[in-house]
Amino acid sequence: MRAQRAEGTKDLMGRDMRAWQRMQAVAAEVFGPYGFDPIETPAIEQLDVFVHGIGQSTDVVRKEMFRVFSGANFARVLEEGTDVGLKAKQRLALRPEGTAGVVRAVVESNLVPQGAAPFKGWYAEAMFRGERPQKGRLRQFHQVGIEWLGAPDPAADAECIIMLMDFYRRLGFDLTKLRLLINSMGDPACRPAYRELVRRFILDHADEMCDECLERAEINPLRAFDCKNEHCHEVMKGAPLAPDHLCEDCDAHYAQVKRYLDEAGVAYVEDPTLVRGLDYYTRTVFEVEAPGAGVGSIGGGGRYDGLVELEGGKPTAGVGFAVGFERALLALEAFGGEMGAGSEPCVYVANAGEGLRGEAFSICRDLRTRGVRTEADYQGRSLKSQFKQADKLGARLIVVIGEDELASGAVKLRDMDTHEEELVPRADIAARAAALLA
């Protein structure tokens, strides 16, 4: 059988790979001035890292998370029909999102001890979810995200949102084509009572709700706002809304976030049904949509003040966001933009005979020393075939090494755009080519 990539995965190469590298470069440029440093966590974590933080009731944990077993442990699970006999360190999962792993790393390394400065980190990593593959939704996808731990002030929420929108702008988005949604989900002081109101609403409309929403009513009723069933979505429009049931502290926090955004000139839409998909969120939540691009949300985040404690640390405030690379790329292209620039301009070094191959090797080395992308023939092609190869590679310039020219201490330099040629002293060819490309 011919080797094939796994369903729901995609090879990053060429323009897509350059776009992913561009996204990471922009992240460093945007997040750095805010004090964020890069972090990378393992793609494999103990299962409980995600269950504690994301929530047992979420679709991510219940349906989408990839479990990882060694061969011996997998055989044991098959034999026993359960993994309860495995130790915690043997119960592993592939990373479905970035926040829980970063929080685990911060807790394990005690990066925010009492009285210390907040932890600020950003990541660019592959994530894994067993979703049904479709446009903008893969089983291995990529996200750029930030996590800010130890900053309870609403200014942190606002700065994250401002930074997120600046990130989109720097990627090439026209921000007028994006829609920023914000909401507050309350905190442990006020959310339990609100959850109970929503639960009762769902049960009062049980004959109109899908089976999954009825199950959610007992586990996490707020997730019903996210139901993909259109009829459930319509019914939930009549449900109690979180902003109407915030405690005094949460209401003040949310109001201050909005004041900061207004002061910064950031346009937003308040969506009182916005709940996000993971259980760890509290208070401020936000999401960015690209209406008309056909990919739905392209990023979002919020505050998660209880997550550090769930992962075994001391109570520590947290806020962050993540941007999906594949969806952002599709949205930008739908709007007529592009994230991945073309490949670097190339110089092709052609030679007119086998005896000149050593000189071609030397010129290639000189050009690459100057940082110039350089290609040459390594298959013994004719000069005519070398020109065809240079054209396929999109070479901007061709250095032509001929015996007569070289005997006089020169080589020919051809501009592929203008078709003009010039003789250049052999000693100056690298500098001349680099200057023309610049």
Short mmCIF file of C-alpha atoms in Angstrom, two decimals:
data_model
loop_
_atom_site.label_atom_id
_atom_site.label_comp_id
_atom_site.label_asym_id
_atom_site.label_seq_id
_atom_site.Cartn_x
_atom_site.Cartn_y
_atom_site.Cartn_z
CA MET A 1 0.00 0.00 0.00
CA ARG A 2 1.27 3.45 -0.88
CA ALA A 3 2.09 5.58 2.17
CA GLN A 4 -0.57 8.20 2.91
CA ARG A 5 -0.96 10.88 5.54
CA ALA A 6 -3.50 10.27 8.28
CA GLU A 7 -7.02 11.54 7.68
CA GLY A 8 -7.53 15.06 9.00
CA THR A 9 -3.86 16.01 8.77
CA LYS A 10 -2.04 18.20 6.30
CA ASP A 11 1.56 18.51 5.20
CA LEU A 12 2.92 22.03 5.68
CA MET A 13 5.18 22.86 2.76
CA GLY A 14 5.95 25.69 0.41
CA ARG A 15 3.61 28.66 0.82
CA ASP A 16 1.73 27.09 3.76
CA MET A 17 4.95 26.49 5.65
CA ARG A 18 6.13 30.03 4.96
CA ALA A 19 2.75 31.28 6.22
CA TRP A 20 3.16 29.30 9.48
CA GLN A 21 6.67 30.70 9.90
CA ARG A 22 5.34 34.18 9.19
CA MET A 23 2.65 33.78 11.85
CA GLN A 24 5.30 32.82 14.40
CA ALA A 25 7.51 35.74 13.41
CA VAL A 26 4.60 38.19 13.78
CA ALA A 27 3.78 36.65 17.17
CA ALA A 28 7.31 37.36 18.38
CA GLU A 29 7.12 40.92 17.05
CA VAL A 30 3.71 41.67 18.61
CA PHE A 31 3.92 39.79 21.91
CA GLY A 32 7.52 40.67 22.76
CA PRO A 33 6.90 44.35 23.54
CA TYR A 34 4.19 43.25 26.01
CA GLY A 35 6.77 41.16 27.87
CA PHE A 36 5.83 37.70 26.62
CA ASP A 37 8.54 35.07 26.11
CA PRO A 38 8.22 31.90 24.02
CA ILE A 39 7.42 28.57 25.68
CA GLU A 40 6.95 25.07 24.32
CA THR A 41 5.33 22.25 26.28
CA PRO A 42 5.29 18.53 25.39
CA ALA A 43 2.74 17.33 22.85
CA ILE A 44 2.00 14.46 25.26
CA GLU A 45 0.74 15.18 28.77
CA GLN A 46 -0.80 13.12 31.52
CA LEU A 47 -4.50 12.80 30.78
CA ASP A 48 -5.52 14.51 34.02
CA VAL A 49 -3.79 17.75 32.98
CA PHE A 50 -6.50 18.21 30.35
CA VAL A 51 -9.40 16.63 32.22
CA HIS A 52 -8.86 18.87 35.27
CA GLY A 53 -8.64 22.05 33.25
CA ILE A 54 -10.79 21.60 30.15
CA GLY A 55 -13.57 19.75 31.95
CA GLN A 56 -14.94 16.21 31.85
CA SER A 57 -18.20 17.44 30.31
CA THR A 58 -16.66 19.15 27.28
CA ASP A 59 -16.73 17.69 23.79
CA VAL A 60 -12.93 17.98 23.71
CA VAL A 61 -12.47 15.55 26.61
CA ARG A 62 -15.48 13.30 25.96
CA LYS A 63 -15.19 12.89 22.20
CA GLU A 64 -12.14 14.52 20.61
CA MET A 65 -9.05 13.96 22.74
CA PHE A 66 -6.55 11.42 21.42
CA ARG A 67 -5.43 8.96 24.09
CA VAL A 68 -1.86 7.65 23.99
CA PHE A 69 -0.77 4.22 25.24
CA SER A 70 2.44 2.26 24.98
CA GLY A 71 2.07 -1.10 23.25
CA ALA A 72 2.06 -3.00 26.55
CA ASN A 73 -0.44 -0.67 28.20
CA PHE A 74 -2.69 -0.73 25.15
CA ALA A 75 -2.77 -4.53 25.29
CA ARG A 76 -3.64 -4.33 28.99
CA VAL A 77 -6.49 -1.89 28.34
CA LEU A 78 -7.87 -4.17 25.61
CA GLU A 79 -7.70 -7.16 27.90
CA GLU A 80 -9.25 -5.44 30.94
CA GLY A 81 -11.66 -3.26 28.99
CA THR A 82 -10.67 -0.18 31.00
CA ASP A 83 -7.64 1.94 31.87
CA VAL A 84 -8.45 2.28 35.57
CA GLY A 85 -5.64 -0.11 36.42
CA LEU A 86 -3.03 2.17 34.86
CA LYS A 87 -1.05 4.65 36.91
CA ALA A 88 -1.64 8.35 36.30
CA LYS A 89 1.71 8.64 34.51
CA GLN A 90 0.62 5.86 32.12
CA ARG A 91 -2.65 7.57 31.19
CA LEU A 92 -1.55 9.99 28.49
CA ALA A 93 -3.15 12.20 25.86
CA LEU A 94 -2.08 14.32 22.91
CA ARG A 95 -2.39 18.05 23.52
CA PRO A 96 -5.86 19.25 22.35
CA GLU A 97 -5.21 22.90 23.35
CA GLY A 98 -2.35 24.94 24.75
CA THR A 99 -3.48 26.51 28.02
CA ALA A 100 -3.63 23.47 30.30
CA GLY A 101 -0.09 22.37 29.43
CA VAL A 102 1.35 25.84 30.01
CA VAL A 103 -0.43 26.10 33.36
CA ARG A 104 0.92 22.65 34.32
CA ALA A 105 4.45 23.83 33.46
CA VAL A 106 4.03 27.02 35.51
CA VAL A 107 2.71 25.09 38.51
CA GLU A 108 5.33 22.35 38.30
CA SER A 109 8.20 24.85 38.01
CA ASN A 110 6.67 27.31 40.52
CA LEU A 111 7.05 30.17 38.05
CA VAL A 112 4.62 32.46 39.88
CA PRO A 113 5.58 32.19 43.57
CA GLN A 114 3.94 34.47 46.12
CA GLY A 115 4.84 38.09 45.39
CA ALA A 116 6.58 37.29 42.09
CA ALA A 117 5.99 39.06 38.79
CA PRO A 118 3.31 37.44 36.60
CA PHE A 119 4.27 34.75 34.11
CA LYS A 120 3.86 35.75 30.47
CA GLY A 121 4.40 33.17 27.75
CA TRP A 122 3.47 32.61 24.13
CA TYR A 123 3.51 29.40 22.12
CA ALA A 124 3.20 28.18 18.53
CA GLU A 125 2.40 24.49 18.54
CA ALA A 126 0.50 21.65 16.92
CA MET A 127 -2.74 20.56 18.62
CA PHE A 128 -4.64 17.30 18.17
CA ARG A 129 -8.38 16.60 18.24
CA GLY A 130 -10.38 13.69 16.83
CA GLU A 131 -12.89 15.86 15.03
CA ARG A 132 -14.63 15.15 11.75
CA PRO A 133 -12.26 16.67 9.16
CA GLN A 134 -13.73 19.60 7.26
CA LYS A 135 -12.73 23.02 6.00
CA GLY A 136 -10.65 24.76 8.63
CA ARG A 137 -11.00 21.85 11.07
CA LEU A 138 -8.22 19.26 11.13
CA ARG A 139 -7.19 16.50 13.51
CA GLN A 140 -3.73 17.99 13.71
CA PHE A 141 -3.87 21.76 13.57
CA HIS A 142 -1.71 24.64 14.74
CA GLN A 143 -2.25 27.48 17.15
CA VAL A 144 -0.42 30.57 18.32
CA GLY A 145 -1.44 31.58 21.81
CA ILE A 146 -0.50 33.51 24.92
CA GLU A 147 -0.95 32.83 28.64
CA TRP A 148 -0.68 35.49 31.37
CA LEU A 149 -0.71 34.13 34.92
CA GLY A 150 -0.82 36.20 38.08
CA ALA A 151 -2.62 39.31 36.77
CA PRO A 152 -6.20 39.67 38.08
CA ASP A 153 -6.60 43.29 36.94
CA PRO A 154 -9.15 43.88 34.14
CA ALA A 155 -6.41 45.80 32.32
CA ALA A 156 -4.82 42.41 31.60
CA ASP A 157 -8.01 41.24 29.88
CA ALA A 158 -8.12 44.41 27.80
CA GLU A 159 -4.43 44.26 26.88
CA CYS A 160 -4.83 40.65 25.72
CA ILE A 161 -7.71 41.66 23.47
CA ILE A 162 -5.83 44.69 22.15
CA MET A 163 -2.78 42.54 21.49
CA LEU A 164 -4.90 39.93 19.72
CA MET A 165 -6.44 42.46 17.36
CA ASP A 166 -3.03 44.01 16.68
CA PHE A 167 -1.77 40.51 15.88
CA TYR A 168 -4.50 40.08 13.26
CA ARG A 169 -3.70 43.49 11.81
CA ARG A 170 -0.02 42.64 11.53
CA LEU A 171 -0.88 39.36 9.81
CA GLY A 172 -2.58 41.39 7.07
CA PHE A 173 -6.25 41.45 8.12
CA ASP A 174 -8.47 44.46 7.57
CA LEU A 175 -9.91 44.69 11.08
CA THR A 176 -13.16 46.14 9.75
CA LYS A 177 -13.83 42.70 8.23
CA LEU A 178 -13.44 40.93 11.57
CA ARG A 179 -15.93 40.88 14.45
CA LEU A 180 -14.76 40.81 18.06
CA LEU A 181 -17.34 39.32 20.44
CA ILE A 182 -17.03 39.74 24.23
CA ASN A 183 -18.97 38.57 27.27
CA SER A 184 -18.57 37.82 30.97
CA MET A 185 -19.32 34.33 32.33
CA GLY A 186 -19.13 35.35 35.98
CA ASP A 187 -17.10 33.62 38.68
CA PRO A 188 -17.63 31.02 41.44
CA ALA A 189 -19.55 33.61 43.45
CA CYS A 190 -22.29 34.15 40.88
CA ARG A 191 -22.03 31.51 38.17
CA PRO A 192 -23.48 28.55 40.13
CA ALA A 193 -26.79 30.34 40.58
CA TYR A 194 -26.79 31.38 36.93
CA ARG A 195 -25.98 27.83 35.79
CA GLU A 196 -28.96 26.60 37.79
CA LEU A 197 -31.23 29.12 36.04
CA VAL A 198 -30.04 27.89 32.65
CA ARG A 199 -30.42 24.27 33.73
CA ARG A 200 -34.02 24.88 34.75
CA PHE A 201 -34.70 26.69 31.47
CA ILE A 202 -33.39 23.72 29.47
CA LEU A 203 -35.46 21.24 31.47
CA ASP A 204 -38.56 23.46 31.12
CA HIS A 205 -38.04 23.21 27.35
CA ALA A 206 -36.96 19.56 27.36
CA ASP A 207 -39.38 18.61 24.59
CA GLU A 208 -37.69 21.16 22.30
CA MET A 209 -34.04 20.38 23.07
CA CYS A 210 -31.79 17.70 21.59
CA ASP A 211 -30.62 14.75 23.70
CA GLU A 212 -27.12 16.20 23.98
CA CYS A 213 -28.43 19.46 25.44
CA LEU A 214 -30.53 17.53 27.94
CA GLU A 215 -27.37 15.73 28.99
CA ARG A 216 -25.53 19.04 29.20
CA ALA A 217 -28.25 20.39 31.47
CA GLU A 218 -27.00 18.10 34.22
CA ILE A 219 -23.27 18.38 33.48
CA ASN A 220 -22.64 21.89 32.16
CA PRO A 221 -25.84 23.68 31.06
CA LEU A 222 -23.99 26.73 29.69
CA ARG A 223 -22.65 24.56 26.86
CA ALA A 224 -26.19 24.47 25.45
CA PHE A 225 -25.58 27.99 24.13
CA ASP A 226 -22.97 26.42 21.84
CA CYS A 227 -25.21 23.66 20.50
CA LYS A 228 -24.91 23.22 16.73
CA ASN A 229 -28.56 22.16 16.48
CA GLU A 230 -30.36 25.12 14.92
CA HIS A 231 -33.60 24.54 16.84
CA CYS A 232 -31.74 24.35 20.17
CA HIS A 233 -29.95 27.54 19.20
CA GLU A 234 -33.28 29.27 18.66
CA VAL A 235 -34.71 28.00 21.94
CA MET A 236 -31.63 29.14 23.88
CA LYS A 237 -32.20 32.70 22.67
CA GLY A 238 -34.85 32.88 25.37
CA ALA A 239 -32.59 31.56 28.14
CA PRO A 240 -31.31 33.74 31.01
CA LEU A 241 -28.18 35.66 30.03
CA ALA A 242 -24.98 35.81 32.05
CA PRO A 243 -24.51 39.62 32.11
CA ASP A 244 -27.91 39.96 33.80
CA HIS A 245 -26.81 37.72 36.68
CA LEU A 246 -23.27 38.88 37.48
CA CYS A 247 -22.24 39.61 41.04
CA GLU A 248 -21.07 43.13 41.85
CA ASP A 249 -17.37 42.30 41.46
CA CYS A 250 -17.80 40.54 38.11
CA ASP A 251 -20.02 43.33 36.81
CA ALA A 252 -17.42 45.94 37.79
CA HIS A 253 -14.62 43.88 36.23
CA TYR A 254 -16.50 43.51 32.95
CA ALA A 255 -17.40 47.21 32.86
CA GLN A 256 -13.75 48.17 33.35
CA VAL A 257 -12.61 45.86 30.54
CA LYS A 258 -15.07 47.58 28.20
CA ARG A 259 -13.88 51.02 29.32
CA TYR A 260 -10.29 50.08 28.49
CA LEU A 261 -11.30 48.76 25.08
CA ASP A 262 -13.30 51.91 24.37
CA GLU A 263 -10.34 54.06 25.37
CA ALA A 264 -8.08 52.06 23.03
CA GLY A 265 -10.56 52.43 20.16
CA VAL A 266 -11.12 48.67 19.83
CA ALA A 267 -14.48 47.87 18.24
CA TYR A 268 -16.41 45.00 19.82
CA VAL A 269 -19.87 43.45 19.99
CA GLU A 270 -21.30 42.25 23.29
CA ASP A 271 -22.65 38.72 22.87
CA PRO A 272 -24.35 37.59 26.11
CA THR A 273 -24.56 33.99 24.80
CA LEU A 274 -20.82 33.65 24.22
CA VAL A 275 -19.54 30.92 26.55
CA ARG A 276 -16.47 29.42 24.81
CA GLY A 277 -16.00 25.66 24.71
CA LEU A 278 -13.80 24.89 27.72
CA ASP A 279 -14.84 24.71 31.35
CA TYR A 280 -11.96 26.67 32.83
CA TYR A 281 -13.12 30.10 31.65
CA THR A 282 -14.36 32.69 34.16
CA ARG A 283 -15.39 36.32 33.79
CA THR A 284 -14.18 37.83 30.51
CA VAL A 285 -14.43 35.69 27.37
CA PHE A 286 -13.90 36.84 23.80
CA GLU A 287 -13.90 35.44 20.29
CA VAL A 288 -12.99 36.75 16.84
CA GLU A 289 -15.09 35.86 13.82
CA ALA A 290 -14.44 36.43 10.13
CA PRO A 291 -17.96 36.92 8.69
CA GLY A 292 -18.18 35.83 5.08
CA ALA A 293 -14.97 33.80 5.13
CA GLY A 294 -16.78 30.53 5.72
CA VAL A 295 -14.57 29.35 8.60
CA GLY A 296 -16.38 30.61 11.72
CA SER A 297 -14.25 31.67 14.66
CA ILE A 298 -10.56 32.25 13.96
CA GLY A 299 -9.45 32.77 17.55
CA GLY A 300 -10.48 33.68 21.05
CA GLY A 301 -9.81 33.31 24.72
CA GLY A 302 -10.62 34.71 28.11
CA ARG A 303 -9.94 34.65 31.82
CA TYR A 304 -9.41 31.41 33.77
CA ASP A 305 -8.75 32.39 37.37
CA GLY A 306 -9.36 28.92 38.80
CA LEU A 307 -7.26 26.79 36.46
CA VAL A 308 -3.94 27.01 38.31
CA GLU A 309 -5.63 25.70 41.45
CA LEU A 310 -7.22 22.84 39.48
CA GLU A 311 -3.73 21.86 38.28
CA GLY A 312 -2.42 21.72 41.85
CA GLY A 313 -1.10 25.26 42.30
CA LYS A 314 -2.11 28.08 44.59
CA PRO A 315 -5.03 30.32 43.53
CA THR A 316 -3.63 32.40 40.66
CA ALA A 317 -5.42 34.57 38.11
CA GLY A 318 -4.98 33.74 34.44
CA VAL A 319 -5.96 35.11 31.05
CA GLY A 320 -5.00 34.21 27.50
CA PHE A 321 -6.04 33.49 23.93
CA ALA A 322 -5.27 31.24 20.98
CA VAL A 323 -5.41 31.82 17.23
CA GLY A 324 -5.96 28.90 14.86
CA PHE A 325 -3.41 29.05 12.06
CA GLU A 326 -5.34 27.07 9.46
CA ARG A 327 -8.58 29.00 9.95
CA ALA A 328 -6.82 32.36 10.04
CA LEU A 329 -5.02 31.51 6.80
CA LEU A 330 -8.27 30.49 5.09
CA ALA A 331 -10.00 33.65 6.30
CA LEU A 332 -7.21 35.92 5.13
CA GLU A 333 -7.18 34.27 1.71
CA ALA A 334 -10.99 34.57 1.51
CA PHE A 335 -10.56 38.32 2.00
CA GLY A 336 -8.00 38.50 -0.81
CA GLY A 337 -4.89 38.62 1.36
CA GLU A 338 -2.07 36.19 1.96
CA MET A 339 0.05 35.31 4.95
CA GLY A 340 2.82 33.34 3.27
CA ALA A 341 5.00 35.52 1.12
CA GLY A 342 6.58 34.03 -1.97
CA SER A 343 9.86 32.21 -1.63
CA GLU A 344 13.03 34.24 -1.35
CA PRO A 345 14.47 35.45 -4.67
CA CYS A 346 16.75 32.82 -6.11
CA VAL A 347 19.98 32.90 -8.13
CA TYR A 348 20.66 29.95 -10.41
CA VAL A 349 24.28 29.16 -11.26
CA ALA A 350 24.51 27.48 -14.68
CA ASN A 351 27.64 26.06 -16.27
CA ALA A 352 28.38 25.37 -19.92
CA GLY A 353 30.30 22.14 -19.37
CA GLU A 354 31.41 19.47 -16.93
CA GLY A 355 34.83 21.10 -16.59
CA LEU A 356 33.20 24.24 -15.13
CA ARG A 357 31.31 22.39 -12.38
CA GLY A 358 33.99 23.23 -9.80
CA GLU A 359 33.69 26.96 -10.56
CA ALA A 360 29.88 26.72 -10.20
CA PHE A 361 30.38 25.05 -6.82
CA SER A 362 32.65 27.91 -5.72
CA ILE A 363 30.26 30.67 -6.88
CA CYS A 364 27.34 28.96 -5.14
CA ARG A 365 29.32 28.98 -1.92
CA ASP A 366 30.15 32.69 -2.31
CA LEU A 367 26.49 33.60 -2.90
CA ARG A 368 25.21 31.53 0.03
CA THR A 369 27.81 33.10 2.31
CA ARG A 370 26.06 36.39 1.55
CA GLY A 371 22.69 34.88 2.46
CA VAL A 372 21.50 34.57 -1.15
CA ARG A 373 19.29 31.59 -1.96
CA THR A 374 21.21 29.74 -4.66
CA GLU A 375 20.44 26.76 -6.87
CA ALA A 376 22.56 24.89 -9.40
CA ASP A 377 22.56 21.76 -11.56
CA TYR A 378 23.45 18.53 -9.77
CA GLN A 379 22.25 16.14 -12.49
CA GLY A 380 24.53 16.85 -15.44
CA ARG A 381 21.93 18.75 -17.47
CA SER A 382 22.68 20.61 -20.67
CA LEU A 383 22.90 24.40 -20.51
CA LYS A 384 19.48 24.64 -22.19
CA SER A 385 17.97 22.27 -19.63
CA GLN A 386 19.59 24.26 -16.82
CA PHE A 387 17.83 27.40 -18.07
CA LYS A 388 14.50 25.53 -18.05
CA GLN A 389 15.15 24.34 -14.50
CA ALA A 390 16.02 27.89 -13.42
CA ASP A 391 12.72 29.09 -14.85
CA LYS A 392 10.77 26.37 -12.98
CA LEU A 393 12.51 27.36 -9.75
CA GLY A 394 11.53 30.99 -10.30
CA ALA A 395 15.12 32.18 -10.42
CA ARG A 396 15.41 35.95 -10.48
CA LEU A 397 18.98 35.90 -11.79
CA ILE A 398 21.12 33.34 -13.64
CA VAL A 399 24.89 33.27 -13.42
CA VAL A 400 26.21 31.66 -16.60
CA ILE A 401 29.72 30.25 -16.44
CA GLY A 402 31.28 29.83 -19.87
CA GLU A 403 34.85 28.87 -20.73
CA ASP A 404 35.61 31.97 -22.84
CA GLU A 405 34.17 34.45 -20.32
CA LEU A 406 35.88 32.72 -17.40
CA ALA A 407 39.20 32.75 -19.23
CA SER A 408 38.91 36.55 -19.26
CA GLY A 409 38.08 36.61 -15.53
CA ALA A 410 34.33 37.22 -15.96
CA VAL A 411 30.97 35.45 -15.87
CA LYS A 412 27.65 36.34 -17.43
CA LEU A 413 24.75 37.56 -15.27
CA ARG A 414 21.23 37.40 -16.75
CA ASP A 415 18.19 39.19 -15.28
CA MET A 416 15.21 36.88 -15.84
CA ASP A 417 12.70 39.73 -15.56
CA THR A 418 14.30 42.14 -18.04
CA HIS A 419 16.29 39.54 -20.02
CA GLU A 420 19.26 41.88 -19.86
CA GLU A 421 22.75 40.41 -19.56
CA GLU A 422 26.02 41.81 -18.30
CA LEU A 423 29.56 40.54 -17.90
CA VAL A 424 30.69 40.76 -14.29
CA PRO A 425 34.21 40.18 -12.98
CA ARG A 426 34.38 36.76 -11.34
CA ALA A 427 35.51 38.28 -8.04
CA ASP A 428 32.50 40.64 -7.97
CA ILE A 429 29.70 38.29 -9.00
CA ALA A 430 28.41 37.48 -5.51
CA ALA A 431 28.29 41.12 -4.49
CA ARG A 432 26.67 42.16 -7.76
CA ALA A 433 23.97 39.50 -7.59
CA ALA A 434 23.20 40.30 -3.95
CA ALA A 435 22.93 44.01 -4.80
CA LEU A 436 20.49 43.34 -7.67
CA LEU A 437 18.29 41.18 -5.46
CA ALA A 438 18.27 43.79 -2.72
#
